PDB file of C-alpha atoms in Angstrom:
ATOM      1  CA  MET A  78       3.599  26.498  74.508  1.00 48.00           C
ATOM      2  CA  LEU A  79       5.608  27.773  71.574  1.00 56.00           C
ATOM      3  CA  ASP A  80       4.305  25.458  69.252  1.00 63.00           C
ATOM      4  CA  PRO A  81       8.221  24.442  67.912  1.00 68.00           C
ATOM      5  CA  ASN A  82       5.798  22.791  64.207  1.00 74.00           C
ATOM      6  CA  GLY A  83       4.761  26.182  64.143  1.00 91.00           C
ATOM      7  CA  SER A  84       6.603  29.065  61.550  1.00 96.00           C
ATOM      8  CA  LEU A  85       9.828  29.975  62.641  1.00 97.00           C
ATOM      9  CA  TYR A  86       8.464  33.667  62.928  1.00 97.00           C
ATOM     10  CA  ARG A  87       6.061  31.787  65.669  1.00 97.00           C
ATOM     11  CA  ARG A  88       8.677  30.664  67.352  1.00 97.00           C
ATOM     12  CA  LEU A  89      10.666  34.033  66.603  1.00 97.00           C
ATOM     13  CA  GLY A  90       7.508  34.947  69.443  1.00 96.00           C
ATOM     14  CA  GLY A  91       5.679  37.125  65.979  1.00 97.00           C
ATOM     15  CA  TYR A  92       5.552  40.709  64.662  1.00 97.00           C
ATOM     16  CA  ASP A  93       6.526  42.737  67.616  1.00 97.00           C
ATOM     17  CA  ALA A  94       9.734  39.717  68.361  1.00 97.00           C
ATOM     18  CA  ILE A  95      11.112  40.877  64.681  1.00 98.00           C
ATOM     19  CA  ALA A  96      10.580  44.426  65.209  1.00 98.00           C
ATOM     20  CA  ALA A  97      11.901  44.483  68.272  1.00 98.00           C
ATOM     21  CA  PHE A  98      14.633  42.671  66.513  1.00 98.00           C
ATOM     22  CA  VAL A  99      15.318  44.989  63.807  1.00 98.00           C
ATOM     23  CA  ASP A 100      14.641  48.070  66.063  1.00 98.00           C
ATOM     24  CA  GLU A 101      18.045  46.613  67.479  1.00 98.00           C
ATOM     25  CA  LEU A 102      20.034  44.971  65.106  1.00 98.00           C
ATOM     26  CA  LEU A 103      20.132  48.459  62.337  1.00 97.00           C
ATOM     27  CA  GLN A 104      20.852  50.853  65.707  1.00 97.00           C
ATOM     28  CA  ARG A 105      24.109  48.122  65.728  1.00 98.00           C
ATOM     29  CA  LEU A 106      24.768  49.166  62.166  1.00 97.00           C
ATOM     30  CA  VAL A 107      24.169  52.654  61.817  1.00 97.00           C
ATOM     31  CA  ASP A 108      26.333  52.850  65.319  1.00 97.00           C
ATOM     32  CA  ASP A 109      29.009  50.169  63.751  1.00 98.00           C
ATOM     33  CA  PRO A 110      32.510  52.409  62.612  1.00 97.00           C
ATOM     34  CA  GLN A 111      32.611  49.957  59.053  1.00 96.00           C
ATOM     35  CA  ILE A 112      29.495  49.671  58.343  1.00 97.00           C
ATOM     36  CA  GLY A 113      27.238  52.891  59.712  1.00 96.00           C
ATOM     37  CA  VAL A 114      28.860  54.284  56.276  1.00 95.00           C
ATOM     38  CA  TYR A 115      25.549  53.025  54.559  1.00 95.00           C
ATOM     39  CA  TRP A 116      23.175  54.493  56.325  1.00 94.00           C
ATOM     40  CA  LYS A 117      24.833  58.166  56.248  1.00 94.00           C
ATOM     41  CA  GLY A 118      23.137  60.935  55.658  1.00 93.00           C
ATOM     42  CA  LYS A 119      19.923  58.813  55.615  1.00 94.00           C
ATOM     43  CA  CYS A 120      16.736  61.901  56.756  1.00 96.00           C
ATOM     44  CA  LYS A 121      14.564  60.189  59.932  1.00 95.00           C
ATOM     45  CA  ASP A 122      11.599  59.125  56.724  1.00 97.00           C
ATOM     46  CA  SER A 123      13.962  57.264  55.012  1.00 95.00           C
ATOM     47  CA  MET A 124      15.048  55.521  58.283  1.00 96.00           C
ATOM     48  CA  LYS A 125      11.967  54.429  58.745  1.00 97.00           C
ATOM     49  CA  ARG A 126      10.986  53.452  55.974  1.00 96.00           C
ATOM     50  CA  ASP A 127      14.542  51.389  56.135  1.00 95.00           C
ATOM     51  CA  ARG A 128      13.622  50.113  59.046  1.00 97.00           C
ATOM     52  CA  GLN A 129       9.994  48.747  57.854  1.00 97.00           C
ATOM     53  CA  LEU A 130      11.228  46.904  54.819  1.00 96.00           C
ATOM     54  CA  LEU A 131      13.022  45.097  56.562  1.00 96.00           C
ATOM     55  CA  VAL A 132      10.701  43.983  59.524  1.00 98.00           C
ATOM     56  CA  ASP A 133       8.022  42.965  56.431  1.00 98.00           C
ATOM     57  CA  PHE A 134      11.212  41.186  54.290  1.00 97.00           C
ATOM     58  CA  LEU A 135      11.591  39.233  57.827  1.00 97.00           C
ATOM     59  CA  GLY A 136       8.288  38.882  58.648  1.00 97.00           C
ATOM     60  CA  HIS A 137       7.219  37.181  55.694  1.00 97.00           C
ATOM     61  CA  ALA A 138      10.330  35.435  55.120  1.00 96.00           C
ATOM     62  CA  THR A 139      10.074  33.640  58.007  1.00 97.00           C
ATOM     63  CA  GLY A 140       7.194  32.488  57.429  1.00 97.00           C
ATOM     64  CA  GLY A 141       4.637  34.976  57.976  1.00 96.00           C
ATOM     65  CA  LEU A 142       0.982  36.999  56.464  1.00 95.00           C
ATOM     66  CA  ILE A 143       3.348  40.120  56.063  1.00 95.00           C
ATOM     67  CA  GLN A 144       3.346  41.262  52.531  1.00 95.00           C
ATOM     68  CA  TYR A 145       6.625  42.631  51.346  1.00 95.00           C
ATOM     69  CA  THR A 146       6.822  45.109  48.692  1.00 94.00           C
ATOM     70  CA  GLY A 147      10.833  46.097  48.862  1.00 94.00           C
ATOM     71  CA  ARG A 148      12.639  45.417  45.913  1.00 95.00           C
ATOM     72  CA  ASP A 149      14.990  42.067  46.310  1.00 94.00           C
ATOM     73  CA  MET A 150      18.114  41.743  47.812  1.00 94.00           C
ATOM     74  CA  LYS A 151      20.880  42.018  44.744  1.00 95.00           C
ATOM     75  CA  THR A 152      18.667  44.619  43.233  1.00 95.00           C
ATOM     76  CA  SER A 153      18.710  46.676  46.820  1.00 94.00           C
ATOM     77  CA  HIS A 154      22.330  46.011  47.026  1.00 94.00           C
ATOM     78  CA  GLU A 155      23.923  46.228  43.888  1.00 94.00           C
ATOM     79  CA  GLY A 156      26.620  48.677  43.386  1.00 93.00           C
ATOM     80  CA  LEU A 157      27.305  49.087  47.185  1.00 93.00           C
ATOM     81  CA  GLY A 158      30.984  46.935  47.179  1.00 93.00           C
ATOM     82  CA  ILE A 159      30.124  45.027  50.350  1.00 95.00           C
ATOM     83  CA  THR A 160      32.834  43.370  51.330  1.00 95.00           C
ATOM     84  CA  GLU A 161      33.165  39.984  53.014  1.00 94.00           C
ATOM     85  CA  GLY A 162      34.125  41.653  56.344  1.00 95.00           C
ATOM     86  CA  GLU A 163      31.652  43.903  55.764  1.00 96.00           C
ATOM     87  CA  TRP A 164      28.996  41.017  55.898  1.00 96.00           C
ATOM     88  CA  THR A 165      31.095  39.188  58.936  1.00 96.00           C
ATOM     89  CA  VAL A 166      30.384  42.409  60.644  1.00 97.00           C
ATOM     90  CA  PHE A 167      26.709  42.525  59.648  1.00 97.00           C
ATOM     91  CA  ALA A 168      25.958  38.576  60.746  1.00 97.00           C
ATOM     92  CA  GLN A 169      28.319  39.055  64.305  1.00 98.00           C
ATOM     93  CA  HIS A 170      26.030  42.234  65.487  1.00 98.00           C
ATOM     94  CA  ALA A 171      22.688  39.638  63.883  1.00 97.00           C
ATOM     95  CA  ILE A 172      24.602  36.892  65.961  1.00 97.00           C
ATOM     96  CA  ASP A 173      24.884  38.936  69.284  1.00 98.00           C
ATOM     97  CA  VAL A 174      21.556  40.654  68.763  1.00 98.00           C
ATOM     98  CA  LEU A 175      19.902  37.294  68.862  1.00 98.00           C
ATOM     99  CA  ASP A 176      22.085  36.241  71.991  1.00 98.00           C
ATOM    100  CA  ASP A 177      20.820  38.989  73.762  1.00 98.00           C
ATOM    101  CA  PHE A 178      16.999  38.789  72.588  1.00 98.00           C
ATOM    102  CA  GLY A 179      17.737  34.814  74.800  1.00 97.00           C
ATOM    103  CA  VAL A 180      16.341  32.625  71.154  1.00 97.00           C
ATOM    104  CA  ARG A 181      16.969  29.672  71.656  1.00 96.00           C
ATOM    105  CA  GLU A 182      20.024  27.620  69.376  1.00 97.00           C
ATOM    106  CA  THR A 183      17.309  25.753  66.343  1.00 96.00           C
ATOM    107  CA  GLU A 184      15.398  28.923  65.870  1.00 97.00           C
ATOM    108  CA  LYS A 185      19.372  31.456  66.169  1.00 97.00           C
ATOM    109  CA  SER A 186      20.364  28.769  63.254  1.00 97.00           C
ATOM    110  CA  GLU A 187      17.358  28.952  61.558  1.00 97.00           C
ATOM    111  CA  VAL A 188      17.385  32.948  60.819  1.00 97.00           C
ATOM    112  CA  LEU A 189      21.469  32.574  60.215  1.00 96.00           C
ATOM    113  CA  ALA A 190      21.024  30.242  57.447  1.00 97.00           C
ATOM    114  CA  LEU A 191      18.447  32.304  56.134  1.00 96.00           C
ATOM    115  CA  THR A 192      20.369  35.587  55.927  1.00 94.00           C
ATOM    116  CA  GLY A 193      23.289  33.830  54.989  1.00 94.00           C
ATOM    117  CA  SER A 194      20.976  32.637  52.362  1.00 96.00           C
ATOM    118  CA  PHE A 195      21.681  35.824  50.617  1.00 96.00           C
ATOM    119  CA  GLU A 196      24.779  36.962  51.049  1.00 96.00           C
ATOM    120  CA  LYS A 197      25.332  36.449  47.011  1.00 95.00           C
ATOM    121  CA  ASP A 198      23.320  38.925  46.104  1.00 95.00           C
ATOM    122  CA  ILE A 199      24.551  41.259  48.920  1.00 96.00           C
ATOM    123  CA  VAL A 200      28.297  40.886  48.415  1.00 96.00           C
ATOM    124  CA  GLU A 201      29.831  42.186  45.600  1.00 92.00           C
ATOM    125  CA  ALA A 202      33.507  42.890  46.618  1.00 73.00           C
ATOM    126  CA  ARG A 203      35.330  39.781  47.053  1.00 70.00           C
ATOM    127  CA  GLU A 204      38.780  40.659  49.325  1.00 62.00           C
ATOM    128  CA  VAL A 205      42.295  38.828  48.303  1.00 56.00           C
ATOM    129  CA  PRO A 206      44.183  37.170  51.706  1.00 57.00           C
ATOM    130  CA  GLY A 207      47.601  39.013  51.631  1.00 61.00           C
ATOM    131  CA  ALA A 208      45.978  42.186  50.198  1.00 55.00           C
ATOM    132  CA  ASP A 209      46.120  44.951  52.870  1.00 54.00           C
TER     133      ASP A 209
END
């Protein structure tokens, strides 16, 4: 039985569930025509490292006893020029994966709030309405 008072990490299903989420999310991000460019030219080893860092980051951030040794979100995304529109594409992929995996609304909301808390550190390029 799922402990409703347990950590988000436990309520999501622990390490294996987070790793499966990351695997599916990364594949969708890489395949996306708008934001896949951020992974273009990365070798398989670099992709494996990115994947493991993301699993460790999410595992740690959701309350798992996982050590995250990577950089903070601002440092690791600084200079990429990620836009609000690109952030929205990322967020929609995350929502779709959570839905496809059948994550309950409570946990889904917590995951989205957690990831949303990093938007200010990741998005650098603010889009101006009507600038097209």
